[in-house]
Coordinates of C-alpha atoms in Angstrom, one line a residue:
Chain I
M4 CA 22.0 5.7 -19.6
N5 CA 24.8 6.0 -22.1
G6 CA 24.0 6.5 -25.8
E7 CA 21.0 8.6 -24.7
P8 CA 19.6 10.7 -27.5
T9 CA 19.4 13.9 -25.6
K10 CA 16.7 16.3 -26.3
T11 CA 18.7 19.4 -25.6
P12 CA 22.4 19.8 -26.4
E13 CA 24.0 19.0 -23.2
P14 CA 27.7 18.5 -22.5
N15 CA 28.4 14.8 -22.4
A16 CA 30.4 12.9 -19.9
T17 CA 33.3 13.1 -22.4
P18 CA 35.8 15.9 -21.7
A19 CA 33.9 19.0 -22.7
P20 CA 35.4 22.2 -24.1
A21 CA 36.1 25.0 -21.7
S22 CA 33.2 27.2 -22.9
A23 CA 30.2 26.7 -20.7
E24 CA 26.9 26.1 -22.3
P25 CA 24.9 29.3 -22.8
A26 CA 21.7 27.7 -21.5
Q27 CA 23.4 27.0 -18.2
P28 CA 21.7 28.9 -15.4
A29 CA 23.7 31.9 -14.2
R30 CA 23.5 30.9 -10.5
L31 CA 26.7 29.1 -11.0
A32 CA 30.1 30.7 -11.1
P33 CA 30.3 31.9 -14.7
A34 CA 32.4 30.3 -17.5
T35 CA 34.8 28.5 -15.3
V36 CA 32.5 25.6 -14.2
V37 CA 31.5 23.0 -16.7
E38 CA 28.9 20.6 -15.5
T39 CA 28.3 17.1 -16.7
P40 CA 24.6 16.1 -16.5
F41 CA 25.5 14.0 -13.5
Q42 CA 27.1 16.9 -11.7
R43 CA 24.1 19.1 -12.4
F44 CA 21.9 16.4 -11.0
L45 CA 24.1 16.1 -7.9
S46 CA 24.0 19.9 -7.2
E47 CA 20.3 20.1 -7.7
Y48 CA 19.7 17.1 -5.5
C49 CA 21.9 18.6 -2.8
E50 CA 19.7 21.8 -2.7
S51 CA 17.5 20.1 -0.1
K52 CA 19.4 19.5 3.1
I53 CA 16.8 17.0 4.3
A54 CA 17.2 14.9 1.1
V55 CA 20.9 14.8 1.6
V56 CA 20.5 13.6 5.2
A57 CA 18.0 11.0 4.0
F58 CA 20.4 9.8 1.4
F59 CA 23.2 9.3 4.0
V60 CA 20.7 7.7 6.5
F61 CA 19.7 5.3 3.7
L62 CA 23.3 4.6 2.9
A63 CA 23.9 3.7 6.5
I64 CA 20.9 1.4 6.5
L65 CA 22.1 -0.3 3.4
F66 CA 25.6 -0.7 4.9
V67 CA 24.1 -2.3 8.0
A68 CA 21.9 -4.6 5.9
V69 CA 24.7 -5.8 3.7
F70 CA 27.3 -6.3 6.4
A71 CA 24.9 -7.5 9.1
P72 CA 26.8 -10.8 9.6
V73 CA 30.0 -8.9 10.1
I74 CA 28.9 -6.0 12.3
S75 CA 26.2 -7.6 14.5
P76 CA 27.3 -8.3 18.1
Q77 CA 25.9 -11.8 17.7
N78 CA 24.4 -14.1 15.2
P79 CA 20.8 -14.0 16.5
Y80 CA 19.9 -17.3 14.7
D81 CA 22.8 -19.3 15.9
L82 CA 21.4 -21.2 18.9
G83 CA 24.9 -21.6 20.2
Q84 CA 25.3 -17.8 20.7
I85 CA 22.0 -17.0 22.4
D86 CA 21.0 -17.9 25.9
I87 CA 17.4 -18.2 26.8
M88 CA 18.3 -17.1 30.3
D89 CA 18.8 -13.7 28.8
G90 CA 15.3 -13.6 27.5
R91 CA 13.3 -10.3 27.6
L92 CA 16.0 -8.2 29.1
A93 CA 15.3 -4.5 29.0
P94 CA 17.5 -2.2 26.9
G95 CA 20.9 -1.5 28.5
D96 CA 20.8 -4.7 30.6
T97 CA 23.9 -6.9 30.6
T98 CA 24.4 -10.7 30.6
F99 CA 24.7 -12.4 34.0
D100 CA 28.5 -12.0 34.0
G101 CA 28.3 -8.4 32.8
A102 CA 30.4 -9.2 29.7
T103 CA 27.8 -8.2 27.0
T104 CA 25.5 -5.3 27.1
Y105 CA 22.1 -5.6 25.2
W106 CA 21.7 -1.9 24.1
L107 CA 18.2 -2.5 22.8
G108 CA 17.3 -5.4 25.1
T109 CA 16.6 -9.0 24.1
D110 CA 13.5 -10.9 22.8
D111 CA 11.8 -13.9 24.4
Q112 CA 14.6 -16.2 23.1
G113 CA 17.3 -14.1 24.6
R114 CA 18.3 -12.7 21.2
D115 CA 20.1 -9.4 21.1
M116 CA 17.7 -6.9 19.5
V117 CA 20.4 -4.9 17.8
S118 CA 21.6 -8.0 15.9
A119 CA 18.0 -9.1 15.2
I120 CA 17.2 -5.7 13.7
F121 CA 20.4 -5.8 11.5
Y122 CA 19.4 -9.2 10.2
G123 CA 15.8 -8.1 9.8
L124 CA 16.8 -5.0 7.8
R125 CA 18.8 -7.3 5.5
I126 CA 15.7 -9.5 4.8
S127 CA 13.3 -6.6 4.5
L128 CA 15.5 -4.6 2.1
A129 CA 16.3 -7.7 0.0
V130 CA 12.7 -8.6 -0.4
G131 CA 11.6 -5.0 -1.1
A132 CA 14.5 -4.3 -3.6
L133 CA 14.3 -7.6 -5.4
S134 CA 10.5 -7.4 -5.9
G135 CA 10.9 -3.7 -6.9
V136 CA 13.5 -4.4 -9.5
I137 CA 11.6 -7.4 -11.0
A138 CA 8.3 -5.4 -11.1
L139 CA 10.1 -2.4 -12.6
M140 CA 11.6 -4.5 -15.5
L141 CA 8.3 -6.3 -16.1
G142 CA 6.3 -3.0 -15.9
A143 CA 8.7 -1.2 -18.1
I144 CA 8.6 -3.9 -20.8
V145 CA 4.8 -4.1 -20.7
G146 CA 4.3 -0.3 -20.7
L147 CA 6.8 0.2 -23.5
T148 CA 5.1 -2.5 -25.6
A149 CA 1.7 -0.9 -25.0
A150 CA 2.8 2.6 -25.9
Y151 CA 4.9 1.6 -28.9
F152 CA 2.5 -0.8 -30.6
G153 CA -0.7 0.8 -29.6
G154 CA -4.0 -0.5 -30.8
K155 CA -5.6 -3.6 -29.4
I156 CA -2.5 -4.7 -27.4
E157 CA -2.4 -1.3 -25.7
A158 CA -6.1 -1.4 -25.0
A159 CA -5.9 -4.9 -23.4
I160 CA -2.9 -4.1 -21.3
M161 CA -4.3 -0.8 -20.0
R162 CA -7.6 -2.4 -19.2
L163 CA -5.7 -4.9 -17.1
V164 CA -3.7 -2.2 -15.4
D165 CA -6.8 -0.1 -14.6
L166 CA -8.6 -3.2 -13.3
Q167 CA -5.8 -4.1 -11.0
L168 CA -5.3 -0.5 -9.7
S169 CA -9.0 -0.3 -8.9
F170 CA -8.3 -2.7 -6.0
P171 CA -6.1 -1.6 -3.1
A172 CA -2.6 -3.1 -3.0
I173 CA -3.2 -4.9 0.3
L174 CA -6.3 -6.6 -1.1
V175 CA -4.5 -7.8 -4.2
A176 CA -1.6 -9.1 -2.0
L177 CA -4.0 -10.8 0.4
M178 CA -5.8 -12.5 -2.5
L179 CA -2.5 -13.7 -4.0
L180 CA -1.1 -15.0 -0.7
A181 CA -4.3 -16.7 0.1
I182 CA -3.9 -18.6 -3.1
L183 CA -0.1 -19.0 -3.1
G184 CA 0.6 -19.7 0.6
K185 CA 3.6 -18.6 2.6
G186 CA 7.2 -18.3 1.5
V187 CA 9.9 -15.9 0.4
D188 CA 9.3 -16.7 -3.3
K189 CA 5.5 -16.4 -2.8
I190 CA 5.8 -12.9 -1.2
I191 CA 8.1 -11.7 -3.9
I192 CA 5.7 -12.9 -6.6
A193 CA 2.8 -11.2 -4.8
L194 CA 4.8 -7.9 -4.4
V195 CA 5.8 -8.0 -8.1
I196 CA 2.2 -8.5 -9.2
V197 CA 1.0 -5.7 -6.9
Q198 CA 3.6 -3.3 -8.2
W199 CA 4.0 -4.0 -11.9
A200 CA 0.9 -2.0 -12.9
Y201 CA 2.2 1.2 -11.4
Y202 CA 5.4 1.0 -13.4
A203 CA 3.5 0.0 -16.6
R204 CA 1.2 3.0 -16.3
T205 CA 4.1 5.4 -15.7
V206 CA 6.2 4.0 -18.5
R207 CA 3.3 4.1 -21.0
A208 CA 2.4 7.7 -20.1
S209 CA 5.9 9.0 -20.8
A210 CA 6.5 6.7 -23.7
L211 CA 3.4 8.0 -25.4
V212 CA 5.0 11.4 -25.4
E213 CA 8.5 10.2 -26.4
R214 CA 7.1 8.1 -29.2
E215 CA 6.1 11.2 -31.2
R216 CA 9.5 12.7 -31.1
E217 CA 11.9 13.0 -34.1
Y218 CA 14.5 10.7 -32.9
I219 CA 12.1 7.8 -32.9
A220 CA 11.0 8.7 -36.4
A221 CA 14.7 8.8 -37.4
A222 CA 15.4 5.4 -35.8
K223 CA 12.4 4.0 -37.7
A224 CA 13.6 5.6 -40.9
L225 CA 17.0 3.9 -40.4
G226 CA 15.2 0.6 -40.4
L227 CA 16.1 -0.4 -36.9
S228 CA 14.2 -3.3 -35.4
S229 CA 11.3 -2.6 -33.1
W230 CA 13.1 -4.2 -30.1
R231 CA 16.1 -2.1 -30.7
I232 CA 14.1 1.1 -30.9
L233 CA 12.2 0.1 -27.7
L234 CA 15.2 -0.8 -25.6
R235 CA 17.9 1.5 -26.9
H236 CA 16.0 4.6 -27.8
L237 CA 12.7 4.7 -26.0
L238 CA 13.7 3.1 -22.7
P239 CA 16.6 5.4 -21.7
N240 CA 14.2 8.4 -22.3
V241 CA 11.5 7.1 -20.0
L242 CA 13.9 6.2 -17.2
P243 CA 13.6 9.4 -15.1
P244 CA 9.9 9.0 -14.1
L245 CA 10.5 5.3 -13.8
I246 CA 13.3 5.9 -11.2
V247 CA 11.1 8.2 -9.2
V248 CA 8.2 5.8 -9.1
G249 CA 10.6 3.0 -8.4
T250 CA 12.0 4.7 -5.3
V251 CA 8.5 5.3 -3.8
Q252 CA 7.4 1.8 -4.8
I253 CA 10.3 0.1 -3.1
A254 CA 9.4 2.0 0.1
S255 CA 5.8 0.9 -0.1
A256 CA 6.9 -2.7 -1.0
I257 CA 8.9 -2.8 2.2
A258 CA 6.0 -1.5 4.2
L259 CA 3.6 -4.0 2.6
E260 CA 5.9 -6.9 3.2
A261 CA 6.2 -5.9 6.9
T262 CA 2.4 -5.6 7.1
L263 CA 1.8 -9.0 5.5
S264 CA 4.5 -10.6 7.6
F265 CA 3.0 -9.1 10.7
L266 CA -0.4 -10.5 9.8
G267 CA 1.3 -13.9 9.6
I268 CA 0.7 -14.5 5.9
G269 CA 3.9 -13.1 4.5
L270 CA 7.4 -14.4 5.2
P271 CA 7.8 -17.7 7.2
I272 CA 9.5 -17.5 10.6
T273 CA 12.7 -18.8 9.1
E274 CA 13.1 -15.4 7.4
P275 CA 12.7 -13.0 10.3
S276 CA 12.1 -9.6 8.6
L277 CA 11.3 -6.5 10.6
G278 CA 7.6 -7.2 10.3
L279 CA 8.0 -10.6 11.9
L280 CA 10.1 -9.1 14.7
I281 CA 7.4 -6.6 15.4
A282 CA 4.7 -9.3 15.4
N283 CA 6.9 -11.3 17.8
G284 CA 7.2 -8.4 20.2
F285 CA 3.5 -7.7 20.0
D286 CA 2.9 -10.8 22.2
Y287 CA 4.9 -9.2 25.0
M288 CA 3.6 -5.7 24.6
L289 CA 0.8 -6.0 27.1
T290 CA 3.2 -6.8 29.9
G291 CA 5.1 -3.6 29.2
K292 CA 8.0 -5.1 27.3
Y293 CA 7.8 -2.5 24.6
W294 CA 11.4 -2.8 23.1
I295 CA 10.8 -6.1 21.2
S296 CA 8.3 -4.3 18.9
F297 CA 9.4 -0.7 19.3
F298 CA 12.9 -0.8 18.0
P299 CA 12.3 -2.9 14.9
G300 CA 9.4 -0.5 14.1
I301 CA 11.7 2.5 14.4
A302 CA 14.1 0.8 12.0
L303 CA 11.3 0.1 9.6
L304 CA 10.0 3.7 9.9
V305 CA 13.4 5.3 9.3
T306 CA 14.0 3.1 6.3
I307 CA 10.6 4.0 4.7
V308 CA 10.8 7.7 5.5
S309 CA 14.4 8.0 4.2
I310 CA 13.5 6.3 0.9
N311 CA 10.4 8.4 0.5
L312 CA 12.3 11.6 1.1
I313 CA 14.9 10.6 -1.5
G314 CA 12.0 9.8 -3.9
D315 CA 10.4 13.3 -3.3
Q316 CA 13.7 15.1 -4.1
L317 CA 14.3 12.9 -7.2
R318 CA 10.9 13.8 -8.4
D319 CA 11.7 17.5 -8.1
V320 CA 15.1 17.2 -9.7
L321 CA 14.1 14.8 -12.5
N322 CA 10.9 16.5 -13.5
P323 CA 11.5 18.2 -16.8
R324 CA 8.7 20.7 -16.2
L325 CA 10.7 22.1 -13.3
R326 CA 13.9 22.3 -15.3
R327 CA 15.5 25.6 -14.4
Chain O
M6 CA -27.2 7.3 -21.3
W7 CA -28.7 3.8 -21.3
A8 CA -26.1 2.6 -23.8
Y9 CA -23.4 3.8 -21.4
L10 CA -25.1 2.2 -18.4
T11 CA -25.5 -1.2 -20.0
R12 CA -22.0 -1.2 -21.3
R13 CA -20.6 -0.3 -17.9
L14 CA -22.8 -2.9 -16.2
A15 CA -21.7 -5.6 -18.6
Q16 CA -18.1 -4.6 -17.9
A17 CA -18.7 -4.8 -14.1
I18 CA -20.3 -8.3 -14.4
A19 CA -17.4 -9.4 -16.6
V20 CA -14.9 -8.3 -14.0
V21 CA -16.7 -10.2 -11.2
F22 CA -16.8 -13.3 -13.4
V23 CA -13.1 -13.1 -14.2
M24 CA -12.3 -12.6 -10.5
A25 CA -14.4 -15.6 -9.7
V26 CA -12.5 -17.7 -12.2
I27 CA -9.1 -16.5 -10.8
V28 CA -10.1 -17.0 -7.1
F29 CA -11.7 -20.4 -7.7
F30 CA -9.0 -21.9 -9.9
G31 CA -6.3 -20.3 -7.8
V32 CA -7.5 -21.7 -4.5
N33 CA -8.4 -25.1 -5.9
V34 CA -5.6 -25.8 -8.4
I35 CA -2.6 -24.4 -6.6
G36 CA -3.5 -25.9 -3.3
N37 CA -5.0 -29.4 -3.1
P38 CA -8.2 -29.3 -1.0
V39 CA -8.1 -33.1 -0.5
D40 CA -5.1 -32.9 1.8
I41 CA -6.8 -30.5 4.1
L42 CA -10.3 -31.8 4.0
I43 CA -9.9 -35.5 4.3
N44 CA -8.6 -37.3 7.4
P45 CA -5.3 -39.0 6.4
E46 CA -6.3 -42.1 8.4
F47 CA -9.3 -42.8 6.1
T48 CA -9.4 -46.1 4.3
E49 CA -9.4 -46.1 0.5
A50 CA -13.2 -46.6 0.4
E51 CA -13.8 -43.8 2.9
Y52 CA -11.4 -41.6 0.9
Q53 CA -13.3 -42.1 -2.3
E54 CA -16.6 -41.6 -0.5
A55 CA -15.4 -38.3 0.9
I56 CA -14.2 -37.1 -2.4
R57 CA -17.5 -37.9 -4.0
A58 CA -19.4 -36.2 -1.1
L59 CA -17.3 -33.0 -1.6
G60 CA -17.8 -33.1 -5.4
L61 CA -14.1 -33.4 -6.0
H62 CA -14.4 -36.3 -8.4
L63 CA -15.8 -34.0 -11.1
P64 CA -13.5 -32.4 -13.7
L65 CA -12.4 -29.0 -12.5
H66 CA -14.4 -27.0 -15.0
E67 CA -17.6 -28.8 -13.8
Q68 CA -16.6 -28.1 -10.2
F69 CA -16.4 -24.5 -11.2
F70 CA -19.9 -24.4 -12.6
V71 CA -21.2 -26.1 -9.5
F72 CA -19.4 -23.4 -7.5
L73 CA -20.7 -20.6 -9.7
G74 CA -24.3 -21.9 -9.6
N75 CA -24.2 -22.2 -5.8
A76 CA -22.6 -18.8 -5.5
L77 CA -25.4 -17.2 -7.5
E78 CA -27.8 -18.8 -5.0
G79 CA -25.8 -17.2 -2.1
D80 CA -24.1 -20.5 -1.1
L81 CA -20.3 -20.2 -1.0
G82 CA -19.7 -23.4 0.9
I83 CA -19.4 -24.4 4.6
S84 CA -16.5 -23.3 6.7
F85 CA -14.2 -26.3 7.6
V86 CA -13.5 -24.7 11.0
W87 CA -16.7 -23.3 12.1
G88 CA -19.1 -25.7 10.4
E89 CA -21.3 -22.8 9.4
P90 CA -22.1 -21.4 5.9
A91 CA -19.1 -19.2 5.0
L92 CA -21.4 -16.4 3.8
Q93 CA -23.3 -16.4 7.0
L94 CA -20.1 -16.3 9.0
I95 CA -18.9 -13.2 7.1
A96 CA -22.3 -11.5 7.3
Q97 CA -22.2 -11.8 11.1
R98 CA -18.8 -10.0 11.2
L99 CA -19.7 -7.4 8.6
P100 CA -21.4 -4.9 11.0
A101 CA -18.3 -4.7 13.2
T102 CA -16.1 -3.9 10.1
L103 CA -18.6 -1.4 8.7
E104 CA -18.8 0.3 12.1
L105 CA -15.0 0.6 12.3
A106 CA -14.8 1.8 8.7
G107 CA -17.6 4.3 9.3
A108 CA -16.0 5.6 12.4
A109 CA -12.7 6.0 10.6
M110 CA -14.4 7.9 7.8
F111 CA -16.1 10.2 10.3
L112 CA -12.8 10.9 12.0
S113 CA -11.0 11.6 8.8
I114 CA -13.6 14.3 7.9
V115 CA -13.9 15.9 11.3
L116 CA -10.2 16.0 11.9
G117 CA -8.8 16.2 8.4
V118 CA -11.0 19.0 7.0
P119 CA -10.5 21.6 9.8
L120 CA -6.7 20.9 10.0
G121 CA -6.3 21.0 6.2
M122 CA -8.3 24.3 5.9
Y123 CA -6.3 25.9 8.7
A124 CA -3.1 24.9 7.0
G125 CA -4.4 26.2 3.7
S126 CA -5.6 29.5 5.0
K127 CA -2.4 30.3 6.9
P128 CA 0.2 28.5 4.9
H129 CA 3.2 30.3 6.5
S130 CA 2.5 29.8 10.2
W131 CA 4.5 27.1 12.0
V132 CA 1.3 25.3 13.1
S133 CA 0.4 24.8 9.4
K134 CA 3.9 23.6 8.6
S135 CA 3.8 21.1 11.4
I136 CA 0.3 19.9 10.2
V137 CA 1.7 19.4 6.7
S138 CA 4.8 17.5 7.9
S139 CA 2.8 15.3 10.2
S140 CA 0.5 14.5 7.3
I141 CA 3.6 13.2 5.4
L142 CA 4.4 11.1 8.4
G143 CA 0.8 9.8 8.2
F144 CA 1.5 8.3 4.8
S145 CA 4.9 6.8 5.7
L146 CA 4.0 5.2 9.1
P147 CA 3.2 1.5 8.8
T148 CA -0.4 1.3 10.2
F149 CA 0.1 -1.9 12.2
W150 CA 3.1 -0.5 14.0
V151 CA 1.3 2.7 14.9
G152 CA -1.5 0.6 16.3
I153 CA 0.9 -1.4 18.5
M154 CA 2.4 1.8 19.7
M155 CA -1.1 3.2 20.5
I156 CA -1.8 0.1 22.6
M157 CA 1.5 0.6 24.3
V158 CA 0.9 4.2 25.2
F159 CA -2.8 4.3 25.9
A160 CA -3.5 0.9 27.2
V161 CA -0.3 -0.3 28.8
M162 CA 1.4 2.8 30.0
L163 CA -1.5 5.2 30.7
G164 CA -4.1 2.6 31.1
I165 CA -6.9 4.9 29.9
L166 CA -8.2 2.8 27.0
P167 CA -8.9 -0.9 26.6
S168 CA -6.4 -2.6 24.4
T169 CA -8.4 -5.1 22.5
G170 CA -11.9 -6.3 21.7
R171 CA -15.2 -4.6 20.9
G172 CA -16.8 -3.9 24.3
D173 CA -20.5 -3.7 25.1
T174 CA -22.9 -3.5 22.2
V175 CA -26.5 -2.4 21.8
L176 CA -29.0 -4.1 19.5
V177 CA -30.5 -1.6 17.1
F178 CA -32.5 -2.8 14.1
G179 CA -31.3 -6.4 14.8
I180 CA -27.6 -5.4 14.5
E181 CA -25.2 -4.9 17.3
W182 CA -23.5 -1.5 17.5
S183 CA -20.8 -0.6 20.0
F184 CA -20.7 3.1 19.4
L185 CA -23.9 3.6 21.4
T186 CA -22.4 2.6 24.8
W187 CA -19.6 4.3 26.6
N188 CA -17.7 1.1 27.0
G189 CA -18.1 0.3 23.3
L190 CA -16.9 3.8 22.4
T191 CA -13.7 3.5 24.4
H192 CA -13.0 0.2 22.6
L193 CA -13.8 1.8 19.3
A194 CA -11.6 4.9 19.8
M195 CA -8.1 3.5 19.2
P196 CA -8.9 1.2 16.2
A197 CA -10.9 3.9 14.5
V198 CA -8.1 6.5 14.9
N199 CA -5.6 3.9 13.7
L200 CA -7.5 3.0 10.6
A201 CA -8.2 6.7 9.9
L202 CA -4.6 7.9 10.0
T203 CA -3.8 7.5 6.3
N204 CA -7.1 9.0 5.4
I205 CA -6.7 11.9 7.8
A206 CA -3.4 12.7 6.1
L207 CA -5.0 12.4 2.7
V208 CA -7.9 14.7 3.6
I209 CA -5.5 17.3 5.1
R210 CA -3.6 17.4 1.8
L211 CA -6.8 17.7 -0.3
S212 CA -8.5 20.3 1.8
R213 CA -5.3 22.3 2.2
A214 CA -4.8 22.4 -1.6
G215 CA -8.5 23.1 -2.1
T216 CA -8.5 26.0 0.4
R217 CA -5.4 27.6 -1.1
E218 CA -7.1 27.5 -4.5
V219 CA -10.5 28.8 -3.3
M220 CA -9.0 31.6 -1.2
L221 CA -7.7 33.2 -4.5
Q222 CA -11.1 33.1 -6.2
D223 CA -13.0 36.3 -7.0
Y224 CA -16.1 35.3 -5.1
I225 CA -14.0 35.2 -1.9
K226 CA -12.6 38.6 -2.6
F227 CA -16.2 39.8 -3.3
A228 CA -17.4 38.3 0.0
R229 CA -14.6 40.1 1.8
A230 CA -15.5 43.3 0.0
K231 CA -19.1 42.9 1.0
G232 CA -17.9 42.9 4.6
L233 CA -18.7 39.4 5.6
S234 CA -16.9 38.2 8.7
Q235 CA -13.8 35.9 8.2
R236 CA -15.7 33.3 10.1
R237 CA -18.6 33.3 7.7
I238 CA -16.3 33.3 4.7
T239 CA -14.4 30.3 6.0
L240 CA -17.3 28.3 7.3
V241 CA -19.7 28.9 4.3
H242 CA -17.9 29.9 1.2
V243 CA -14.5 28.2 1.5
L244 CA -15.7 25.1 3.2
K245 CA -18.4 24.3 0.7
N246 CA -16.1 24.6 -2.3
T247 CA -13.3 22.7 -0.6
L248 CA -15.5 19.8 0.3
I249 CA -16.3 18.7 -3.3
P250 CA -13.0 17.0 -4.1
V251 CA -12.7 15.7 -0.5
V252 CA -16.1 13.9 -0.7
T253 CA -15.3 12.4 -4.1
V254 CA -12.0 11.0 -3.0
L255 CA -13.4 9.7 0.3
G256 CA -16.1 7.9 -1.5
L257 CA -13.5 6.0 -3.4
E258 CA -11.5 5.4 -0.2
L259 CA -14.4 3.6 1.6
G260 CA -13.4 0.4 -0.1
S261 CA -9.8 0.8 0.9
L262 CA -10.8 1.4 4.5
I263 CA -12.6 -1.9 4.5
A264 CA -9.6 -3.7 2.9
F265 CA -7.2 -2.1 5.3
S266 CA -9.4 -2.9 8.3
V267 CA -7.7 -6.4 8.0
V268 CA -4.6 -4.9 9.6
T269 CA -6.3 -2.8 12.3
E270 CA -8.7 -5.6 13.2
T271 CA -5.8 -8.0 13.7
V272 CA -3.9 -5.5 15.9
F273 CA -6.8 -4.6 18.1
A274 CA -8.5 -8.0 18.0
W275 CA -11.6 -6.3 16.6
P276 CA -14.1 -9.1 15.8
G277 CA -14.8 -8.0 12.2
M278 CA -14.4 -9.8 8.9
G279 CA -10.8 -8.7 8.4
K280 CA -9.7 -10.6 11.4
L281 CA -11.8 -13.6 10.2
I282 CA -10.1 -13.7 6.8
I283 CA -6.6 -13.6 8.3
E284 CA -7.4 -16.4 10.7
S285 CA -9.0 -18.4 7.8
I286 CA -6.0 -18.0 5.6
Q287 CA -3.7 -19.2 8.4
V288 CA -5.8 -22.4 9.0
L289 CA -6.5 -22.8 5.3
D290 CA -10.3 -22.5 5.7
R291 CA -10.8 -22.2 2.0
P292 CA -14.6 -21.6 1.7
V293 CA -14.3 -18.6 4.0
V294 CA -11.3 -17.3 2.1
V295 CA -13.2 -17.7 -1.3
A296 CA -16.3 -16.1 0.1
Y297 CA -14.4 -13.2 1.6
L298 CA -12.5 -12.6 -1.6
M299 CA -15.7 -12.8 -3.8
L300 CA -17.6 -10.5 -1.5
T301 CA -14.8 -7.9 -1.5
V302 CA -14.5 -8.1 -5.3
L303 CA -18.2 -7.5 -5.6
L304 CA -18.0 -4.6 -3.1
F305 CA -15.2 -2.9 -5.0
V306 CA -16.8 -3.4 -8.4
S307 CA -20.1 -2.0 -7.1
I308 CA -18.4 1.0 -5.6
N309 CA -16.5 1.7 -8.9
F310 CA -19.7 1.2 -10.9
L311 CA -21.6 3.6 -8.7
V312 CA -18.9 6.2 -8.9
D313 CA -18.8 6.0 -12.7
V314 CA -22.5 6.2 -13.0
I315 CA -22.7 9.3 -10.7
Y316 CA -19.9 10.9 -12.7
S317 CA -21.7 10.2 -15.9
L318 CA -24.8 11.9 -14.5
L319 CA -22.8 14.9 -13.4
D320 CA -20.6 15.1 -16.5
P321 CA -22.2 14.4 -19.9
R322 CA -18.8 14.1 -21.6
V323 CA -18.1 10.9 -19.8
R324 CA -21.1 9.1 -21.1
V325 CA -20.7 10.4 -24.6
S326 CA -17.1 9.2 -24.9
G327 CA -17.9 6.0 -23.0
A328 CA -20.8 5.0 -25.3
R329 CA -18.8 5.1 -28.5

């Protein structure tokens, strides 16, 4: 976000003079504290305890997902490490010789559920984040183009966006997967197509406002190219709403991927995401072996709720109308 | 008015046509129907014969017009798996899905409106706060996992509700309904609640916001001053004015309920068209997939069309700006 043409004179990240800005709210210790925009963002974010908790929970989930191969008790997909004799053990049971304890039980193949969930989180988060980032970039470019050029291009793009948003996400995904078939690449494509329209709409709405501002007129007067104005001037200024929508969208992408994988039309069984773990456990549910579905579901739930809580707080902090 | 109507109708037909193109070419170009339809042990002569019989020797655009012509006559092909016309197959499953969606809609109103109104009229009580926080949970919880957990608690652990299937049905007007028998009702209960969860949360939020707004209006103050009982004010004056946005949004949500029934029907083995489409995608039963997608597109376009027409009847500004 560097080089951002700020709307209000704010102290930049460069060493600021000791005099605090007069517009700075008086709730802070007067004159001695100088806040960079990032520090202000941080202190506003931390006003909600639950959002701070959610952030650390999410950080822990991210850590588990990234370092799953290192911290998991076993590699659940290495057939040498699992023993089918340990299949469907209840949480807290140990192996026959008592050497290993399965804190969350095992699945039908004798996989340790803790390890399976760690690996599952890795796949779920990777698919959700990757599709979210691609959709964000695609939506941002399309939305910016629509807002900046206007006219027929804008009308055509927005008609497409409206058309797609008139169908529920799950139906669009279902349609795409029915056409494309199964696979990691296929589900990422489907999630990108489902999500891009939300980003495009958000970006266009805020870019329409920004387009009319003086700094854009100034950039045009300087004779800068359209692409330069779009990417270096317009884009940084529409980032805050984009980040908020992005957070919520990644949570819903993770939920949608889990749902589709559960239905058996998402990821293939070679990529066992949380949704597939839950689907697998569902087969044993009726015999009372709840843990194979229950714990992956809790992991999924905690992930989605923590991302949503972070998104909620970001919305409040980044919303210019709530600027205090 | 007529100008607006014709314009909007032409738009709706165009959307259906575009979706037909996408679905047909998507299903027939990306996947090769020959591989699935034709026995690999056929001789060359039998192979050519089969291709001719299926009309696959024609150029793709001619195949499309054959498909379109047949579709207009209500013929969307014959299921590979069931050997019955795809449309008939779906039509048989439609009542079960509609019953489920209708029950979910009913539940979201009878549970969502009172809870939301309570939370709106007493915003500071702890009951209201817990209603609001559980409604946030209603948005975050993955539907399929909640369904599994409901089966675990009510069918496996408590054993008070049947886990899957539709139960006994009664034939009324030539259609089988399960909500008219006790056995059918017990089968309907869990799927209906599961499908309704997101909508209950939505209705709670809408009616809470509506109630808070209406409570501040002058006519409520006047009603109080007139000495009406709190009960009458809530049940007549507040309720009536809160319901307007709720009904509007729920009308639009009916389509999503039908789309989302795919998930609930798979979890509870409810014999509706959602379960059929998932099974058909898994076994690559293309005619059924195409028929389902076309029908759902038609349904959504019709719902959106009707909503727009009703709006234009209620609000003249829409048809004036729309007829430009």
